[in-house]
XYZ file of C-alpha atoms in Angstrom:
601
model
C 44.879 38.850 28.582
C 42.454 39.777 25.590
C 42.788 36.129 23.923
C 41.605 34.165 26.898
C 38.490 36.288 28.175
C 35.449 33.694 26.864
C 33.497 34.718 24.274
C 30.468 36.377 23.893
C 28.090 33.156 23.394
C 26.435 33.185 19.586
C 23.041 32.983 19.763
C 23.299 30.401 17.007
C 25.201 27.863 17.836
C 22.052 25.381 18.093
C 21.334 25.624 15.312
C 25.218 24.388 14.283
C 25.121 20.379 13.994
C 27.293 18.449 16.322
C 30.541 18.540 15.546
C 32.122 16.763 19.090
C 29.824 13.889 21.813
C 29.918 17.142 24.525
C 27.449 19.549 22.424
C 23.873 18.308 22.868
C 21.979 15.927 20.127
C 19.953 18.284 20.089
C 20.094 21.250 19.172
C 19.039 23.995 21.335
C 17.241 26.082 18.185
C 14.549 23.205 17.831
C 14.092 23.136 21.838
C 13.088 27.449 21.500
C 11.101 26.317 18.347
C 9.206 23.221 20.360
C 7.931 25.981 22.504
C 6.370 28.785 20.935
C 4.579 25.152 18.645
C 4.556 22.470 20.910
C 5.361 20.763 18.580
C 9.493 18.736 18.508
C 10.251 16.249 15.329
C 13.155 14.583 16.196
C 12.931 11.812 14.081
C 16.139 10.150 12.221
C 18.816 11.739 13.969
C 20.570 8.322 14.628
C 19.567 8.848 18.971
C 20.388 6.038 21.412
C 18.645 7.851 23.830
C 16.996 10.950 24.999
C 18.937 13.675 26.608
C 16.931 15.426 29.439
C 16.595 18.097 28.027
C 13.604 17.018 26.177
C 11.841 15.392 29.389
C 12.492 18.702 30.832
C 11.311 21.467 28.274
C 8.253 22.326 30.692
C 10.313 21.525 33.849
C 13.779 23.770 33.435
C 14.922 27.458 32.138
C 16.411 27.349 28.500
C 19.977 27.585 27.921
C 19.261 31.344 28.021
C 18.075 32.009 30.979
C 21.101 31.030 32.424
C 23.146 33.694 30.911
C 22.605 36.987 30.724
C 20.282 37.893 27.400
C 18.585 39.529 26.899
C 14.594 38.584 25.473
C 13.271 40.560 22.731
C 8.871 40.168 22.891
C 9.722 36.678 21.192
C 12.566 34.478 23.434
C 9.723 34.755 26.301
C 10.599 31.606 27.864
C 8.150 31.823 30.240
C 5.173 32.791 28.184
C 6.584 28.892 26.580
C 3.787 25.952 24.872
C 3.344 23.105 26.803
C 4.398 20.690 25.216
C 2.462 18.432 23.027
C 3.548 16.108 20.536
C 6.633 14.749 20.742
C 8.191 12.417 17.520
C 11.820 10.641 18.278
C 10.361 7.584 15.218
C 13.316 6.295 13.140
C 16.167 6.843 15.795
C 18.388 3.909 17.738
C 16.376 4.149 20.662
C 15.865 1.138 22.959
C 14.194 2.053 26.280
C 12.269 5.372 27.070
C 12.456 7.421 30.574
C 10.321 7.311 33.219
C 10.802 11.559 32.955
C 8.086 10.968 30.499
C 5.675 12.015 33.339
C 6.928 15.358 33.218
C 5.305 15.812 29.762
C 1.710 15.143 30.546
C 0.249 17.091 28.147
C 0.866 14.409 25.240
C -1.460 13.693 23.272
C 0.855 12.790 20.438
C 3.289 10.360 21.633
C 5.209 8.816 18.121
C 7.948 6.328 18.616
C 7.705 4.142 16.137
C 10.491 2.236 14.177
C 13.413 1.835 17.035
C 14.548 -1.142 19.354
C 12.464 -0.245 21.509
C 11.717 -3.551 24.000
C 9.550 -2.473 26.468
C 7.752 0.519 27.339
C 7.921 2.998 30.365
C 5.315 2.199 33.290
C 4.945 6.324 33.401
C 3.230 6.401 30.266
C 0.129 5.793 32.378
C 0.823 8.891 33.503
C 0.542 10.656 29.878
C -3.439 11.386 30.506
C -3.863 13.414 27.845
C -2.606 11.160 25.155
C -4.675 10.548 21.664
C -2.592 8.659 19.351
C 0.963 6.304 20.238
C 2.378 5.281 18.359
C 4.900 2.288 19.113
C 5.211 0.232 15.676
C 8.221 -1.205 14.402
C 9.651 -2.863 17.391
C 10.364 -5.284 19.513
C 8.116 -5.101 22.808
C 7.249 -8.117 23.894
C 4.683 -6.940 26.760
C 2.534 -3.874 27.569
C 2.578 -2.539 30.760
C -1.115 -2.625 32.155
C -0.589 1.087 33.017
C -0.976 2.134 29.040
C -4.637 0.418 30.221
C -5.375 3.934 32.449
C -5.084 6.607 28.867
C -8.871 6.936 28.759
C -8.528 9.421 25.669
C -6.414 7.196 23.243
C -7.764 7.331 19.867
C -5.545 6.286 17.975
C -2.605 2.655 19.546
C -0.315 1.328 16.378
C 1.469 -1.041 17.816
C 2.395 -3.577 14.449
C 5.121 -5.181 13.789
C 6.763 -6.085 17.152
C 7.251 -8.951 19.148
C 4.113 -9.281 21.278
C 2.179 -12.801 22.591
C -0.355 -11.955 24.336
C -2.312 -8.860 25.076
C -3.760 -7.073 28.714
C -6.727 -9.249 29.625
C -8.452 -5.220 30.674
C -7.514 -3.855 27.208
C -11.044 -2.862 27.116
C -10.378 -0.511 29.174
C -8.942 2.044 26.324
C -12.647 2.405 25.425
C -11.520 6.319 23.463
C -9.773 3.855 20.580
C -11.296 4.368 17.550
C -7.723 2.946 15.635
C -6.137 -0.812 16.686
C -3.957 -1.511 14.725
C -2.425 -5.285 15.657
C -0.385 -6.329 12.686
C 2.489 -8.280 12.549
C 2.448 -9.699 15.998
C 3.070 -13.294 18.051
C -1.363 -13.740 18.996
C -2.933 -16.121 19.080
C -5.288 -14.626 20.723
C -7.576 -12.266 22.015
C -8.715 -11.138 24.697
C -12.201 -11.374 25.009
C -12.759 -7.554 26.993
C -12.484 -6.880 22.904
C -15.187 -6.016 22.898
C -15.711 -2.923 24.938
C -13.886 -0.898 22.354
C -18.292 0.223 20.948
C -16.062 3.387 19.304
C -13.119 0.964 17.537
C -13.585 2.052 13.709
C -10.640 0.078 11.862
C -9.816 -2.277 13.638
C -6.327 -4.602 12.509
C -5.256 -8.321 13.014
C -3.578 -9.152 9.825
C -0.690 -11.580 10.209
C -0.433 -12.802 13.721
C -0.994 -16.963 14.685
C -5.411 -16.125 15.615
C -7.220 -19.605 15.455
C -10.112 -18.283 16.190
C -11.637 -14.995 16.730
C -14.373 -14.265 19.513
C -17.697 -13.974 19.146
C -17.948 -10.748 21.099
C -16.372 -8.368 18.847
C -19.539 -8.260 17.179
C -20.523 -5.726 20.418
C -18.045 -3.452 18.244
C -21.139 -1.275 16.915
C -18.827 0.539 15.915
C -16.862 -0.524 14.041
C -15.890 -1.008 9.921
C -13.257 -2.228 8.514
C -11.577 -5.428 9.965
C -8.206 -6.460 8.684
C -7.285 -10.408 10.037
C -5.462 -11.627 6.868
C -2.964 -13.868 7.022
C -4.108 -16.357 10.671
C -5.344 -19.400 11.323
C -7.966 -19.386 11.302
C -10.554 -22.249 10.005
C -14.003 -20.487 10.734
C -15.671 -17.308 11.364
C -17.729 -16.680 14.131
C -22.110 -16.167 13.488
C -22.274 -13.936 15.863
C -19.925 -11.426 13.278
C -22.474 -11.079 10.679
C -24.652 -8.633 12.693
C -21.828 -6.279 12.683
C -24.877 -4.360 10.307
C -21.644 -1.123 10.036
C -18.798 -3.462 8.838
C -17.869 -1.884 5.548
C -14.002 -3.435 4.288
C -13.553 -7.765 5.539
C -10.295 -8.883 4.754
C -10.428 -12.490 6.045
C -7.039 -13.538 3.433
C -4.460 -16.562 3.459
C -6.030 -18.601 6.315
C -7.911 -21.683 6.207
C -11.513 -21.248 5.988
C -13.161 -23.788 3.950
C -16.565 -21.908 3.258
C -17.208 -18.065 3.578
C -19.731 -17.046 6.186
C -22.941 -15.603 6.010
C -22.935 -11.588 6.550
C -27.689 -11.002 5.790
C -26.713 -8.143 8.842
C -23.916 -6.657 6.811
C -25.696 -4.331 4.219
C -22.847 -2.216 4.262
C -19.812 -4.299 3.521
C -18.669 -2.655 0.180
C -15.244 -5.280 0.377
C -14.450 -8.883 0.565
C -11.125 -10.328 0.437
C -10.926 -14.051 1.412
C -8.718 -15.603 -1.380
C -5.446 -17.450 -0.473
C -8.464 -19.477 1.391
C -9.617 -23.861 1.106
C -13.649 -23.038 -0.263
C -15.132 -24.764 -2.132
C -18.566 -24.093 -2.129
C -19.391 -20.358 -3.185
C -23.721 -20.968 -1.709
C -26.399 -18.120 -2.328
C -26.459 -17.941 1.100
C -23.123 -15.790 1.174
C -24.217 -13.566 -1.541
C -27.451 -12.577 -1.744
C -27.537 -9.842 1.857
C -25.029 -8.814 0.210
C -25.874 -5.560 -1.665
C -23.330 -2.909 -0.713
C -20.759 -4.442 -2.199
C -18.397 -3.564 -4.734
C -15.197 -6.050 -3.839
C -14.907 -10.311 -4.013
C -12.312 -11.438 -4.020
C -11.633 -14.651 -4.034
C -8.058 -15.474 -5.875
C -6.310 -19.064 -5.650
C -9.149 -20.588 -3.750
C -10.915 -24.481 -4.726
C -14.628 -22.736 -5.526
C -16.021 -25.296 -8.822
C -18.957 -23.295 -9.539
C -20.280 -19.318 -9.109
C -23.753 -19.433 -8.527
C -26.489 -17.391 -10.829
C -27.421 -14.935 -7.784
C -23.500 -13.768 -7.560
C -26.098 -11.103 -10.788
C -27.562 -9.576 -7.599
C -24.667 -7.685 -6.332
C -25.530 -4.876 -8.703
C -22.693 -2.413 -6.731
C -20.098 -4.865 -8.014
C -17.332 -2.778 -9.650
C -14.097 -5.647 -8.651
C -14.822 -9.245 -9.023
C -11.491 -11.758 -9.454
C -12.270 -15.116 -8.921
C -8.390 -16.422 -11.151
C -6.801 -19.674 -9.480
C -9.864 -21.179 -8.064
C -11.546 -24.553 -9.727
C -14.703 -23.096 -11.772
C -15.309 -24.651 -14.838
C -18.545 -22.507 -16.395
C -19.840 -19.217 -15.482
C -22.893 -17.468 -14.594
C -23.512 -15.413 -18.977
C -25.438 -12.728 -16.617
C -22.664 -11.751 -14.983
C -21.967 -9.919 -18.320
C -25.365 -7.460 -16.723
C -23.284 -6.325 -13.568
C -23.661 -2.697 -14.830
C -21.496 -1.680 -12.586
C -18.077 -4.354 -13.260
C -15.098 -2.799 -14.237
C -12.809 -6.417 -13.711
C -13.145 -9.377 -13.340
C -10.424 -12.066 -13.192
C -10.279 -15.357 -14.069
C -6.779 -16.896 -15.084
C -6.129 -20.057 -13.670
C -8.965 -21.932 -14.228
C -10.739 -24.635 -16.570
C -13.361 -22.263 -17.199
C -14.115 -24.393 -20.898
C -16.226 -22.527 -22.515
C -14.195 -19.451 -22.539
C -11.448 -18.956 -24.713
C -8.417 -18.540 -23.494
C -7.169 -15.510 -25.688
C -10.527 -13.978 -24.307
C -9.018 -13.895 -21.728
C -5.938 -12.107 -22.536
C -7.955 -8.916 -23.804
C -9.593 -7.784 -20.836
C -12.384 -7.135 -18.750
C -15.020 -5.502 -21.453
C -15.265 -7.794 -24.061
C -15.205 -9.949 -21.644
C -17.942 -8.285 -20.634
C -19.237 -8.395 -23.755
C -19.114 -12.226 -24.669
C -20.955 -12.890 -21.620
C -23.379 -10.758 -22.644
C -23.253 -11.882 -26.164
C -24.279 -16.214 -25.300
C -27.094 -14.767 -22.956
C -29.145 -13.188 -26.113
C -28.084 -16.979 -27.679
C -30.338 -18.293 -28.226
C -29.265 -22.461 -26.553
C -28.646 -23.984 -30.093
C -24.973 -23.524 -31.568
C -24.932 -20.084 -32.730
C -24.800 -19.343 -36.654
C -26.713 -23.503 -37.200
C -30.947 -23.269 -37.014
C -32.483 -24.766 -34.554
C -34.424 -28.341 -35.538
C -37.682 -27.770 -35.753
C -39.751 -30.517 -33.740
C -43.291 -30.712 -32.881
C -42.130 -28.648 -30.394
C -41.312 -26.045 -31.042
C -42.226 -22.463 -30.408
C -43.175 -19.575 -33.650
C -40.613 -17.438 -31.833
C -38.030 -19.890 -29.994
C -35.596 -17.760 -32.273
C -36.955 -14.801 -29.625
C -37.278 -15.871 -26.663
C -33.744 -16.980 -24.459
C -34.675 -20.319 -23.036
C -31.648 -20.067 -21.653
C -32.952 -17.290 -19.453
C -35.485 -20.006 -18.651
C -33.930 -22.652 -17.851
C -30.981 -22.093 -16.352
C -31.177 -19.013 -14.329
C -35.552 -18.992 -14.109
C -36.259 -15.942 -15.354
C -38.129 -14.258 -17.643
C -37.406 -11.265 -18.635
C -38.645 -9.281 -21.760
C -37.462 -5.523 -20.550
C -37.120 -1.983 -22.311
C -39.543 -3.489 -24.967
C -41.268 -0.494 -25.527
C -44.421 -2.623 -25.694
C -48.364 -2.009 -24.097
C -48.694 -5.754 -23.469
C -45.605 -9.062 -22.560
C -46.681 -11.384 -25.620
C -48.457 -14.700 -25.071
C -45.225 -17.249 -27.348
C -43.337 -16.033 -23.636
C -45.607 -17.224 -21.354
C -45.895 -20.362 -23.201
C -42.384 -20.743 -23.065
C -41.442 -21.051 -19.535
C -43.664 -24.648 -19.702
C -43.556 -26.349 -16.666
C -40.336 -24.337 -15.622
C -39.807 -22.979 -12.119
C -39.250 -18.776 -13.297
C -38.063 -17.567 -9.139
C -38.211 -14.165 -11.054
C -39.395 -11.202 -14.096
C -38.410 -8.468 -15.152
C -40.984 -6.805 -17.484
C -40.098 -3.553 -15.803
C -38.989 0.231 -18.779
C -42.425 -1.206 -21.264
C -46.248 0.693 -21.523
C -48.013 -1.349 -19.162
C -51.454 0.001 -17.631
C -52.208 -3.792 -16.431
C -50.108 -6.139 -14.640
C -50.984 -9.066 -17.232
C -52.754 -11.524 -16.228
C -50.938 -14.904 -16.250
C -48.357 -13.749 -14.534
C -50.624 -16.285 -12.065
C -48.626 -18.626 -13.823
C -46.131 -18.118 -11.993
C -47.590 -18.332 -8.131
C -45.625 -21.272 -7.270
C -42.295 -20.127 -7.673
C -41.995 -16.967 -8.383
C -39.946 -14.540 -5.739
C -39.067 -11.044 -7.481
C -41.078 -8.839 -9.888
C -40.129 -6.263 -11.867
C -42.951 -3.879 -13.262
C -40.733 -0.680 -12.991
C -40.731 1.689 -15.293
C -44.056 1.074 -17.056
C -47.934 3.097 -16.918
C -49.310 0.763 -14.305
C -52.021 3.392 -12.669
C -53.890 0.960 -10.560
C -51.910 -3.591 -9.083
C -54.630 -6.228 -9.621
C -55.543 -7.343 -6.483
C -55.511 -10.770 -7.683
C -51.220 -9.602 -7.323
C -51.837 -11.656 -3.291
C -51.882 -14.836 -4.984
C -47.874 -14.710 -5.565
C -46.703 -16.260 -2.386
C -43.320 -16.241 -2.084
C -42.840 -12.955 -3.824
C -39.896 -11.312 -1.971
C -38.964 -8.601 -3.729
C -41.686 -6.130 -6.341
C -40.172 -2.440 -7.917
C -43.268 -0.271 -8.623
C -41.067 2.075 -9.175
C -41.982 5.187 -12.361
C -45.055 4.268 -12.095
C -48.420 6.365 -11.659
C -49.931 4.482 -8.401
C -51.042 5.987 -6.063
C -52.313 3.899 -4.273
C -52.423 -1.044 -3.221
C -55.050 -3.173 -3.031
C -55.800 -3.857 0.381
C -55.273 -8.197 -0.290
C -52.186 -7.327 0.241
C -51.347 -7.901 3.277
C -51.574 -11.689 2.128
C -47.402 -11.553 0.363
C -46.307 -13.286 4.084
C -43.143 -12.864 2.688
C -42.733 -9.534 0.964
C -39.224 -8.342 1.959
C -38.525 -5.110 0.259
C -40.883 -2.989 -2.292
C -40.053 -0.385 -4.219
C -42.769 2.514 -4.720
C -41.222 4.662 -5.373
C -41.832 7.844 -8.117
C -45.264 7.287 -7.701
C -48.095 9.431 -7.005
C -49.141 8.017 -3.758
C -50.142 10.817 -1.370
C -50.945 9.077 1.743
C -48.717 6.147 2.631
C -49.909 2.517 1.440
C -51.660 1.948 5.382
C -51.957 -1.934 3.707
C -47.649 -1.416 4.718
C -47.814 -1.097 8.148
C -49.864 -5.252 7.606
C -46.638 -6.231 6.006
C -45.025 -7.407 9.158
C -41.719 -9.034 7.262
C -41.699 -6.090 5.141
C -36.699 -5.159 5.414
C -37.253 -1.330 2.982
C -39.887 0.696 1.801
C -39.376 2.674 -0.890
C -41.134 5.264 -1.147
C -38.385 8.831 -2.074
C -40.177 11.339 -4.508
C -44.444 10.819 -4.399
C -46.529 12.907 -2.153
C -46.470 11.842 0.685
C -47.641 14.014 3.709
C -47.882 11.994 6.725
C -46.167 8.715 8.903
C -48.222 7.010 11.578
C -44.877 5.944 13.455
C -46.779 3.442 16.071
C -47.889 0.893 13.452
C -43.756 1.145 12.073
C -42.659 -0.147 15.330
C -44.761 -2.728 14.547
C -42.301 -3.616 11.498
C -39.327 -5.039 13.966
C -37.760 -6.252 10.401
C -38.146 -2.410 9.237
C -34.375 -1.994 8.309
C -34.356 0.766 5.354
C -37.093 3.310 5.097
C -36.809 6.388 2.490
C -39.722 8.859 2.326
C -37.346 11.396 0.422
C -39.032 13.644 -1.379
C -41.982 14.211 -0.460
C -44.710 16.160 1.336
C -44.178 15.877 4.998
C -44.773 19.098 7.372
C -43.324 17.013 10.135
C -41.824 14.311 12.007
C -43.527 12.373 14.788
C -40.073 11.849 16.733
C -42.239 8.913 18.444
C -40.625 7.749 15.039
C -37.039 7.221 17.043
C -39.119 5.078 19.148
C -37.668 2.915 15.590
C -34.483 1.484 16.704
C -34.040 -0.819 14.468
C -34.609 1.375 11.262
C -30.730 1.940 10.093
C -31.714 3.735 6.693
C -34.219 6.802 7.425
C -34.047 9.083 4.787
C -35.881 12.690 4.828
C -34.081 15.035 2.919
C -36.332 16.960 0.628
C -39.737 17.641 2.613
C -40.414 21.039 3.355
C -40.681 19.887 8.198
C -38.348 23.014 9.273
C -37.520 19.868 12.277
C -35.127 18.035 12.000
C -32.484 20.959 10.437
C -30.812 19.030 7.845
C -27.902 19.022 9.647
C -28.813 16.849 11.917
C -30.467 14.861 8.639
C -26.946 14.778 7.788
C -26.024 12.718 10.995
C -26.656 9.811 10.066
C -29.516 7.624 11.119
C -28.363 6.209 14.709
C -28.196 10.228 14.724
C -31.246 11.123 13.765
C -33.357 8.244 15.829
C -31.547 10.042 18.612
C -31.887 13.695 18.286
C -36.362 12.840 17.639
C -36.001 10.754 20.299
C -35.242 13.520 22.781
C -37.860 15.539 21.656
C -41.216 12.463 22.684
C -42.781 14.647 25.620
């Protein structure tokens, strides 16, 4: 009789591997732990369905409670935590039960790598859900109810079989990350424009032939991946996406790079494997923050000199194009660590040099800049036109690069023959930085019909000649690290000036003439002794996007500065004012301007 008596329940039974189909596939020990932690991980268990105990974990009493067992303080199931995280990834699930609605506290639901063909409408009742991963399934559509998840921040739908999205997709206003790659989408709902908190959007490997121009409304978007679609153009409105940092356009049908004048923060632009034939200066000159430019496997024939404006460039991939010659000034890009040129019909660079690596290549390009236009090793032929100092003057730079450079020589005056050599060549850039100049060389004015960029940084200038106003085409003026305390009123005549760098000088007041140069986009005035600014006059400078006043003597920041809504970069660190505090400054320009507006009486 004793042999037939029921054995007492073994409390460890739940932790043993199930040996028969009758045993529950989810160990009781896991469910017990989940009641305490709020997390349940059932990934990779070969489940073809989810047992009801999982869906009802916060509804039913556990099995132990139905047996007459004594509970320790640690096992009080009625003090359980609601399930907030459920992982069912890498199983064999074909569907999810509508009982999903019994887990209303879920913030994370991960069912990636299953065989789901649809999602239950009950999903829309998980109002606390913040992350949903249904990638690597067989979904053909998304239930409308999913659009009710107003707190959803991350939605991963990649590697499914979606061919359309609901029109109301823009209702998911909290979304910060959306991955729709590797589906069959042919278009994007216009309501995407409402996803203004989206930071990362992945549309790669679909069948998109165009992008809606309204994507430009996504003011927070930092990463946009449109790799491997059928795009022939990119909407011009995309150029206004000021937050964009990474743009992937590889493997499409683009014939030209998009112009991105407002994408000042763009760090990476990937446009390889397209049909791009021409690289325009306009495509490049605004991309001041670019560190990666990938243009391999296109049909590019020439690289413009303006590529040297990309001073932060670290990687440049031009492999497998139709480039026959390069601007030698590429060798002067200070940050360039990787340059790929193989597969081009280059005439001036030997193949064995290409195989020696980036640093050798850059060294060679630099040597060609310094070389005279004559063949190396030969004396230049003496003619009546040959200047006595022709060998010291870089004629290649003057004639081809339109650059007059005499920098880092620590001289008190620029040799006259430098200006003589220019003759009638239209020079656009002058670099006389890192010398001992006390005055602006008067012969610079001879270049007034063409000069756009003037660099006189790191000299001993204590005043600026009013004749500088003759340089009507000047767009960039670099005067940092001099001894300047004022600017002449005549500078107001510089009607095309876009940027001026006055950092590390001796200004005690904000140069009032700058308020009247309304074309200015960038004013760099850090490390001076400026004590005050006029926010009302700054507000009239509608093109001003960058204002750097770090390390000055500002005792207060006028709240009205918050009305300068065109400012994308406002730098005020290192001043003696008490408010705004450092924590506010650290939150970035938009938050700082909002704070200042809130303080306007």
